[in-house]
mmCIF file of C-alpha atoms in Angstrom:
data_model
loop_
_atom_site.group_PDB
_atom_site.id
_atom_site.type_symbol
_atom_site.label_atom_id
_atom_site.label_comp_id
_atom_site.label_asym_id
_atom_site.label_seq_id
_atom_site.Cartn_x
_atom_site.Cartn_y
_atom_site.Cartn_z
ATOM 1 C CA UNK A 1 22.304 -26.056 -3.010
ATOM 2 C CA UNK A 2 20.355 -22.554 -1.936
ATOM 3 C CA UNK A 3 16.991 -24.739 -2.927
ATOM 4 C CA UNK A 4 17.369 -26.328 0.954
ATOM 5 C CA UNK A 5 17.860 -23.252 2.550
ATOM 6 C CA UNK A 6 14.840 -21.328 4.128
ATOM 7 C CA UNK A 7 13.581 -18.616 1.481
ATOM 8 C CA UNK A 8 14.272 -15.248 2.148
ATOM 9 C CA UNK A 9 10.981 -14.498 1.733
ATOM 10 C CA UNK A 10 9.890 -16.882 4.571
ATOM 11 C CA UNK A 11 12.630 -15.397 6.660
ATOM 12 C CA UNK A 12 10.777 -11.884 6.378
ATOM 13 C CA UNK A 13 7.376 -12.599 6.764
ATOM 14 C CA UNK A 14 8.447 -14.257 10.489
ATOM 15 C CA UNK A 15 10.090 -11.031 11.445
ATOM 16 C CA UNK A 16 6.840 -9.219 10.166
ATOM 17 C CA UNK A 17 4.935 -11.558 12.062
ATOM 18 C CA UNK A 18 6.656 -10.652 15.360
ATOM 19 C CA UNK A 19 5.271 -8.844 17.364
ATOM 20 C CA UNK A 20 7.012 -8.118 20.597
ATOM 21 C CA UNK A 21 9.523 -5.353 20.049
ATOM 22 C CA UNK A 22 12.392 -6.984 21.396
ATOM 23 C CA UNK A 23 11.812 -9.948 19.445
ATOM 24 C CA UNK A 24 11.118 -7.933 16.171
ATOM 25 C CA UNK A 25 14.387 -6.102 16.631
ATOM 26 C CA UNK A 26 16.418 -9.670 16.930
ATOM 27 C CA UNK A 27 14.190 -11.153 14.338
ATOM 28 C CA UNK A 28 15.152 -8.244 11.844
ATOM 29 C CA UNK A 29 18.767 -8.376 12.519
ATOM 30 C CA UNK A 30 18.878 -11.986 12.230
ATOM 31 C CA UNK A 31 17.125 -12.191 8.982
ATOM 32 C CA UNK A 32 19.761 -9.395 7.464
ATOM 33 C CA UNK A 33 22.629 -11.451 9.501
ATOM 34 C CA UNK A 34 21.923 -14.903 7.197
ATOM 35 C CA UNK A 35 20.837 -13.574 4.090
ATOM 36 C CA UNK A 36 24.751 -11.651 4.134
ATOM 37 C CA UNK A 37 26.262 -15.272 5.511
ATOM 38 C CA UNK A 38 24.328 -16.893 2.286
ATOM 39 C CA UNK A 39 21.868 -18.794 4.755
ATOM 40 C CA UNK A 40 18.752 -17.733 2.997
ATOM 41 C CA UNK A 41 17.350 -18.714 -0.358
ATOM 42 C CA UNK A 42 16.844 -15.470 -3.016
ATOM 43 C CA UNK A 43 13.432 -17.206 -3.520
ATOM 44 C CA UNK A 44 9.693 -15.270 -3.227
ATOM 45 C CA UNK A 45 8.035 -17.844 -2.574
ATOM 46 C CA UNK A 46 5.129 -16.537 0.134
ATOM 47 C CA UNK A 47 2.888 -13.441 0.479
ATOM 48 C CA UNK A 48 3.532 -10.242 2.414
ATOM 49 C CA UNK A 49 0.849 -9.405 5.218
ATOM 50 C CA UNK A 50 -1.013 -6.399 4.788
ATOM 51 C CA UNK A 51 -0.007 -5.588 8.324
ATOM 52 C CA UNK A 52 2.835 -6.882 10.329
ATOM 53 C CA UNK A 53 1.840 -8.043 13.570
ATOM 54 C CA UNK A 54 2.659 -5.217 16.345
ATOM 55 C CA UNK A 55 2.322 -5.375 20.440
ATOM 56 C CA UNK A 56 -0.697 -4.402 22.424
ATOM 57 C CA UNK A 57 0.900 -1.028 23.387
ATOM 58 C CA UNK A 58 1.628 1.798 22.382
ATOM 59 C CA UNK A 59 -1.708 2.550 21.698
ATOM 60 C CA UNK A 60 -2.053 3.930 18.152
ATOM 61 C CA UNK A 61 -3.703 7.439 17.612
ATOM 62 C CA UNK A 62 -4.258 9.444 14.818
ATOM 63 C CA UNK A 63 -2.431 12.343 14.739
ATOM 64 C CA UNK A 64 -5.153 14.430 15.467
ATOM 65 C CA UNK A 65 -5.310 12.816 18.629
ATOM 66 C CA UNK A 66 -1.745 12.819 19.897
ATOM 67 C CA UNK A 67 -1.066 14.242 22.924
ATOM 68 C CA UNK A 68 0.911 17.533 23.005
ATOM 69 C CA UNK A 69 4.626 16.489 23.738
ATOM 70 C CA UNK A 70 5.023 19.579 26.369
ATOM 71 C CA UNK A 71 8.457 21.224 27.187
ATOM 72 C CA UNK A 72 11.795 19.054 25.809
ATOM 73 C CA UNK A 73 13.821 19.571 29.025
ATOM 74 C CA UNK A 74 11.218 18.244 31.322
ATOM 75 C CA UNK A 75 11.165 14.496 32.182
ATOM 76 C CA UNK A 76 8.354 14.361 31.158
ATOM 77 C CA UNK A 77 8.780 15.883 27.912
ATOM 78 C CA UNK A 78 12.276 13.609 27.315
ATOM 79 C CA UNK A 79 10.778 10.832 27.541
ATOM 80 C CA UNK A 80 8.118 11.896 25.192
ATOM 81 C CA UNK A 81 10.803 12.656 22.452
ATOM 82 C CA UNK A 82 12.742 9.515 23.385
ATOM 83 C CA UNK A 83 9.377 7.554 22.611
ATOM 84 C CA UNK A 84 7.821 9.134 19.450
ATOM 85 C CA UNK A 85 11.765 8.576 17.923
ATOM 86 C CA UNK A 86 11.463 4.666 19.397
ATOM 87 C CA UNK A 87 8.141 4.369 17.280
ATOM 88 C CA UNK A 88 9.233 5.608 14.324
ATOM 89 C CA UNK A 89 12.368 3.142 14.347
ATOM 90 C CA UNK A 90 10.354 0.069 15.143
ATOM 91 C CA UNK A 91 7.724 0.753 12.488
ATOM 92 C CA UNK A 92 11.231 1.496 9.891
ATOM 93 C CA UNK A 93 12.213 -1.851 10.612
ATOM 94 C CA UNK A 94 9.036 -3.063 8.942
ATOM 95 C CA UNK A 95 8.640 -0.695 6.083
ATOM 96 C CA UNK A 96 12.859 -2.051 5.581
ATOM 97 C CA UNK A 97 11.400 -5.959 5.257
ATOM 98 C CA UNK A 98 8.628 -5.263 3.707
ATOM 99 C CA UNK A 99 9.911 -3.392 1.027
ATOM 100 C CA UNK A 100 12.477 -6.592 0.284
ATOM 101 C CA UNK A 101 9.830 -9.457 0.748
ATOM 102 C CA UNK A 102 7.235 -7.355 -1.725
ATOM 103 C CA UNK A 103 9.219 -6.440 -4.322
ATOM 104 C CA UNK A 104 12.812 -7.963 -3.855
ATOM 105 C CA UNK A 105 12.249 -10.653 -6.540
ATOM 106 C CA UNK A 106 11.349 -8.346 -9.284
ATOM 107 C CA UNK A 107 14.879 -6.497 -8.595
ATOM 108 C CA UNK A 108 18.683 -7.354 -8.044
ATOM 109 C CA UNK A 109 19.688 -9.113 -5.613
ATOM 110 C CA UNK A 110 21.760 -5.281 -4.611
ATOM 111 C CA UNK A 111 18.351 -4.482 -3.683
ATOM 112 C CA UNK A 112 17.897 -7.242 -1.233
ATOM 113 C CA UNK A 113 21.181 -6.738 0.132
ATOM 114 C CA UNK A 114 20.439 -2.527 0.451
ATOM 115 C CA UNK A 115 17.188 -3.188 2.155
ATOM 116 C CA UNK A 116 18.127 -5.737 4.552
ATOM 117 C CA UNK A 117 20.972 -3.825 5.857
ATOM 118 C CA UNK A 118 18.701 -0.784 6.577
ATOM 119 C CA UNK A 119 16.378 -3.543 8.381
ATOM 120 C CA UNK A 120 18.918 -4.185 10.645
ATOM 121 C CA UNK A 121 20.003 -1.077 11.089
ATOM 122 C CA UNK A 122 16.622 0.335 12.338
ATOM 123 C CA UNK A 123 16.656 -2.234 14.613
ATOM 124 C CA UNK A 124 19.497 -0.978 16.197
ATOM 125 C CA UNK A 125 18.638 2.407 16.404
ATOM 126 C CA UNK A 126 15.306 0.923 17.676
ATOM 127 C CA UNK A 127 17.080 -0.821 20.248
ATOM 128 C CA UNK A 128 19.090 2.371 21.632
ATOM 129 C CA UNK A 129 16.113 4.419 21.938
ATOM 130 C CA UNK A 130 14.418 1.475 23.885
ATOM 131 C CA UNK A 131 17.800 1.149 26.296
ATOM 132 C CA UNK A 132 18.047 4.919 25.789
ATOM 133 C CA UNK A 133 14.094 5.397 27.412
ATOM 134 C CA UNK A 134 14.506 2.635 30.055
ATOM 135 C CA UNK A 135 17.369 4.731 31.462
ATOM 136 C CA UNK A 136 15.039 7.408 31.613
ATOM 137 C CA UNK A 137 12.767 5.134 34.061
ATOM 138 C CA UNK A 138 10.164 4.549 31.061
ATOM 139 C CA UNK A 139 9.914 1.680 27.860
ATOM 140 C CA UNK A 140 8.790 1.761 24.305
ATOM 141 C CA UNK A 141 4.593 1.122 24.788
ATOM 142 C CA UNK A 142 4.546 3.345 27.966
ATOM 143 C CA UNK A 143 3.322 6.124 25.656
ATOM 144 C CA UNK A 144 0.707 6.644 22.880
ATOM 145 C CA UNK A 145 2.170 6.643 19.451
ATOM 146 C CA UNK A 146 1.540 7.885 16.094
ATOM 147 C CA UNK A 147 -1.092 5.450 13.817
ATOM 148 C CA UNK A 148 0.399 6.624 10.448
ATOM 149 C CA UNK A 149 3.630 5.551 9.677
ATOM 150 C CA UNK A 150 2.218 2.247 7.951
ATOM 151 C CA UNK A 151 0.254 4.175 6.113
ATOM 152 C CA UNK A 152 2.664 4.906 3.077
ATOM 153 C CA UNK A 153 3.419 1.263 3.011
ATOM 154 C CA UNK A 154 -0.096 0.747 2.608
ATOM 155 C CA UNK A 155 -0.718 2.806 0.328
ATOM 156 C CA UNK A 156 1.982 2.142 -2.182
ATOM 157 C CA UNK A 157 1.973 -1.417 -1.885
ATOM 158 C CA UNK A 158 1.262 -2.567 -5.742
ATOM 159 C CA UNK A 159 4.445 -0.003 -7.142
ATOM 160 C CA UNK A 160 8.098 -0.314 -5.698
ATOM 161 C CA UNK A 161 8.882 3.089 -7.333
ATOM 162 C CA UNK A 162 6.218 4.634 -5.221
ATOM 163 C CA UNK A 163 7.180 2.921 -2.350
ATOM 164 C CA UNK A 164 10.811 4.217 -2.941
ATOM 165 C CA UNK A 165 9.737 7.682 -3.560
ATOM 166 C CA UNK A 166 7.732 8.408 -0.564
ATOM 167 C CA UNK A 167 9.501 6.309 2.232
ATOM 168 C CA UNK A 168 13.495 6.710 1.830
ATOM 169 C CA UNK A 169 13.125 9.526 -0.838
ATOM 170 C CA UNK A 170 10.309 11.622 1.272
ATOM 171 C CA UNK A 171 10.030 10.345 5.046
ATOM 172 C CA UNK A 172 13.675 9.500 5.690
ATOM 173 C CA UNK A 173 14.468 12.364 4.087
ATOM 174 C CA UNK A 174 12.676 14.396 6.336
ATOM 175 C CA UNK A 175 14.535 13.006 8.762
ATOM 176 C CA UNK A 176 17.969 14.001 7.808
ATOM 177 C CA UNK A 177 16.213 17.462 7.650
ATOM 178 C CA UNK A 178 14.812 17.456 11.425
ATOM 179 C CA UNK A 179 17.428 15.433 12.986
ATOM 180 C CA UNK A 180 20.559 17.661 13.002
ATOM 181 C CA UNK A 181 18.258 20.239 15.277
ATOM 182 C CA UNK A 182 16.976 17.585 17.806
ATOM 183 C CA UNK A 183 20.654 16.490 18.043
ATOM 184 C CA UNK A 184 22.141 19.723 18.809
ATOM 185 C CA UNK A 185 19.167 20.758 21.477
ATOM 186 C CA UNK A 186 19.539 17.051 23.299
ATOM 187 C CA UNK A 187 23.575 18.276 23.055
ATOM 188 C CA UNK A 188 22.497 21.466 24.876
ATOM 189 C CA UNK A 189 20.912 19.553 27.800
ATOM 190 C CA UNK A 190 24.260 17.922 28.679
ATOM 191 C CA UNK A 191 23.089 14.703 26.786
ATOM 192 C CA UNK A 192 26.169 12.890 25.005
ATOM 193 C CA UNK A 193 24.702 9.735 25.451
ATOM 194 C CA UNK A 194 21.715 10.848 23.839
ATOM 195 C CA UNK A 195 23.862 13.171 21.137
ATOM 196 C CA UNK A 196 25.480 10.018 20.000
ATOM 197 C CA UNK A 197 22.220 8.153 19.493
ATOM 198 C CA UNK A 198 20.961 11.019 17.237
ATOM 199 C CA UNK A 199 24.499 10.584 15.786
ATOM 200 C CA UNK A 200 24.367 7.438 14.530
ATOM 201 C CA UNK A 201 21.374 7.464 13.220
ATOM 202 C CA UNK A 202 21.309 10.599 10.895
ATOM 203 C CA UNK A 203 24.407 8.892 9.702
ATOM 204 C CA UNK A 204 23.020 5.714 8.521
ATOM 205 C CA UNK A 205 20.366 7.909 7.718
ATOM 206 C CA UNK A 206 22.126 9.281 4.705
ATOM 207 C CA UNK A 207 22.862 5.466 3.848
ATOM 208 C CA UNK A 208 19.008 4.252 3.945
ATOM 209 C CA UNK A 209 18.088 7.459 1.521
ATOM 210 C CA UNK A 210 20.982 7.028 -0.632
ATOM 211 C CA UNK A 211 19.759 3.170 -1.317
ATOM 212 C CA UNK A 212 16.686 4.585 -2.233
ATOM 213 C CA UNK A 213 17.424 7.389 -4.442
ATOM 214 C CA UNK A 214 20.101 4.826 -6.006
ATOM 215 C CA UNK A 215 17.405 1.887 -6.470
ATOM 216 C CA UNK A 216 14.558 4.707 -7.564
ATOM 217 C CA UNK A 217 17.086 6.619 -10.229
ATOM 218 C CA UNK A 218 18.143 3.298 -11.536
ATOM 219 C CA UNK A 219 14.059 2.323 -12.324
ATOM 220 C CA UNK A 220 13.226 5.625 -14.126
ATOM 221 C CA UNK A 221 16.697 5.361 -16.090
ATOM 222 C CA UNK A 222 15.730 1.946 -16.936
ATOM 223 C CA UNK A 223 12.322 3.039 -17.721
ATOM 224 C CA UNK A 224 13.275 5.518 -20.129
ATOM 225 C CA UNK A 225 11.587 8.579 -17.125
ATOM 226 C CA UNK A 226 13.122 11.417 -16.037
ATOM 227 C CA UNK A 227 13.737 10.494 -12.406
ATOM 228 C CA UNK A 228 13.238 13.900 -11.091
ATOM 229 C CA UNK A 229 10.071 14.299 -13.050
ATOM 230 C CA UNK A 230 8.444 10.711 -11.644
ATOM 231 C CA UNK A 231 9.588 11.477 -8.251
ATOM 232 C CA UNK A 232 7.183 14.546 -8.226
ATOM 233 C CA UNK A 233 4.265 12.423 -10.285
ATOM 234 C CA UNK A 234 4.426 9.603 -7.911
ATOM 235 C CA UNK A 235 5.128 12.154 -4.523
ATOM 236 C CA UNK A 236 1.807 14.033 -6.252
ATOM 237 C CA UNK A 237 0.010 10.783 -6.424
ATOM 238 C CA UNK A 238 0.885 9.280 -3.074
ATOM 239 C CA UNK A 239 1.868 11.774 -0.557
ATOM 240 C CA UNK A 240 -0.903 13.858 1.568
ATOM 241 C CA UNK A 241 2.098 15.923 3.351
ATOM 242 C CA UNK A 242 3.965 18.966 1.654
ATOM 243 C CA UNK A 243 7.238 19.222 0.949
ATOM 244 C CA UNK A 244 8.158 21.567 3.490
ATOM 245 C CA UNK A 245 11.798 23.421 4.309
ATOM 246 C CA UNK A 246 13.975 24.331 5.902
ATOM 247 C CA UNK A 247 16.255 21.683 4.227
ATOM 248 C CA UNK A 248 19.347 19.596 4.969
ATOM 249 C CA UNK A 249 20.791 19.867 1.765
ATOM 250 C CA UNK A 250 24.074 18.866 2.391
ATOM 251 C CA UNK A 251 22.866 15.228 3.783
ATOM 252 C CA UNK A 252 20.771 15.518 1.262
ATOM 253 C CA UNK A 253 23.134 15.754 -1.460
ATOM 254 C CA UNK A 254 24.924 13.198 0.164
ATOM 255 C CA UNK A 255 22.642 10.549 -0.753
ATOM 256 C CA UNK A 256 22.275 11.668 -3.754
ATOM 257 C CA UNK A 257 18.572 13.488 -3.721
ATOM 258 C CA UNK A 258 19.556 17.269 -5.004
ATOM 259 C CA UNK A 259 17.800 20.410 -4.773
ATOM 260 C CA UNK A 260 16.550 19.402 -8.228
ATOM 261 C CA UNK A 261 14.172 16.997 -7.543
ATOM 262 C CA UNK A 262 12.396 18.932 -4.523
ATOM 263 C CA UNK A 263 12.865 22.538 -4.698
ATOM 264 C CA UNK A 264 10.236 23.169 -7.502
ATOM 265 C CA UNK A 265 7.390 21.291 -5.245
ATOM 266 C CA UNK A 266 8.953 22.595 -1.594
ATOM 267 C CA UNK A 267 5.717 24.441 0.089
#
């Protein structure tokens, strides 16, 4: 009977396709909601873009050319903050599909199932920060934003352990690093609303790295690799960035990336 439902695949190259934020964001969600209600085929049957389609604005700058965020309890410099964290949840939403509809049918279905809950889950956090900066008399596009984050998608699009090693296992992880900091200094400002935000999403956080590191561990096993030993290789191979502490090693730990993978390569 799944051979007359829409293909999962199909599903997530629409939402890819999307381009207003909004409609991303529902897209996303709704794609996770019927693939858990057994309304999509597990069938890759069509081609990931290369890009997903994204709005006119924010304009997209290389780092180089980012503006300076200025002074965290200014307006100004909220709303700044508010922004670059909007960004980086609406491009997660389509590293999350992407990483499904490009290599979901050479994996267990767990993996589809993992990776489209963290699709819909950055698309809630994506749609708190954009609530969270139109209370702030701003929107997500009102700003410049960083041209990079694609960039590890693109460049480990022909290896799903390379993909897994620098996105959950590297740039999420970063987050759970950074976060706890941001969180307490919004706290400081009288923010709850904002606290809360932070909140919930170094707590799924924890979740979208742990799928990784799970999916990743399980590969090398299954290859016969150490998995602490390919994680540096590939992170070697892939990653311009360093390693850098101070580290959160406690939400670390908790999704199951320990001190032995990174702390050799930490710059």
């Amino acid at each position: 009977m799944t051979g007359s439902f829409p293909t999962v695949a199909g599903a997530i190259r629409s939402a890819l396709l999307t381009a207003e934020p909004k409609a991303k964001a529902f897209a996303a969600r709704d794609v996770a909601r019927k693939w858990r209600l057994g309304r999509l085929a597990w069938k890759f049957d069509v081609p990931m873009p290369d890009t997903p389609a994204w709005p006119e604005r924010p304009d997209l700058l290389s780092p180089a050319r980012m503006p300076r965020r200025g002074r965290g309890g200014s307006d100004k410099g909220r709303i700044a903050l508010w922004h670059a964290l909007a960004h980086i949840e609406f491009v997660a939403i389509d590293l999350a599909l992407d990483i499904v509809g490009r290599f979901g049918g050479r994996l267990p279905r767990a993996f589809t199932d993992d990776f489209l809950s963290v699709a819909a889950d950055e698309a809630m956090h994506f749609a708190l920060l954009d609530r969270k900066l139109r209370t702030l008399g701003s929107h997500y596009g009102a700003l410049p934003a960083h041209a990079g984050l694609w960039q590890a998608a693109q460049e480990t699009s022909g290896d799903v352990m390379a993909r897994l090693a620098i996105v959950p296992m590297v740039l999420e992880a970063r987050g759970l690093d950074v976060t706890p900091a941001t969180l307490e200094r919004i706290r400081s400002q009288g923010d709850e609303n904002g606290a809360r935000i932070l909140q919930r999403i170094l707590d799924d956080e924890i979740r979208h790295v742990g799928f990784g590191t799970k999916h990743f561990v399980a590969l090398a096993r299954e290859n016969g690799e150490s998995p602490q030993n390919h994680w540096k290789s590939l992170v070697a191979k892939h990653f311009r960035g360093g390693i850098k502490p101070p580290f959160n090693d406690s939400a670390r730990l908790a999704a199951g990336l320990s001190r032995d993978f990174y702390d050799s390569i930490a710059s």
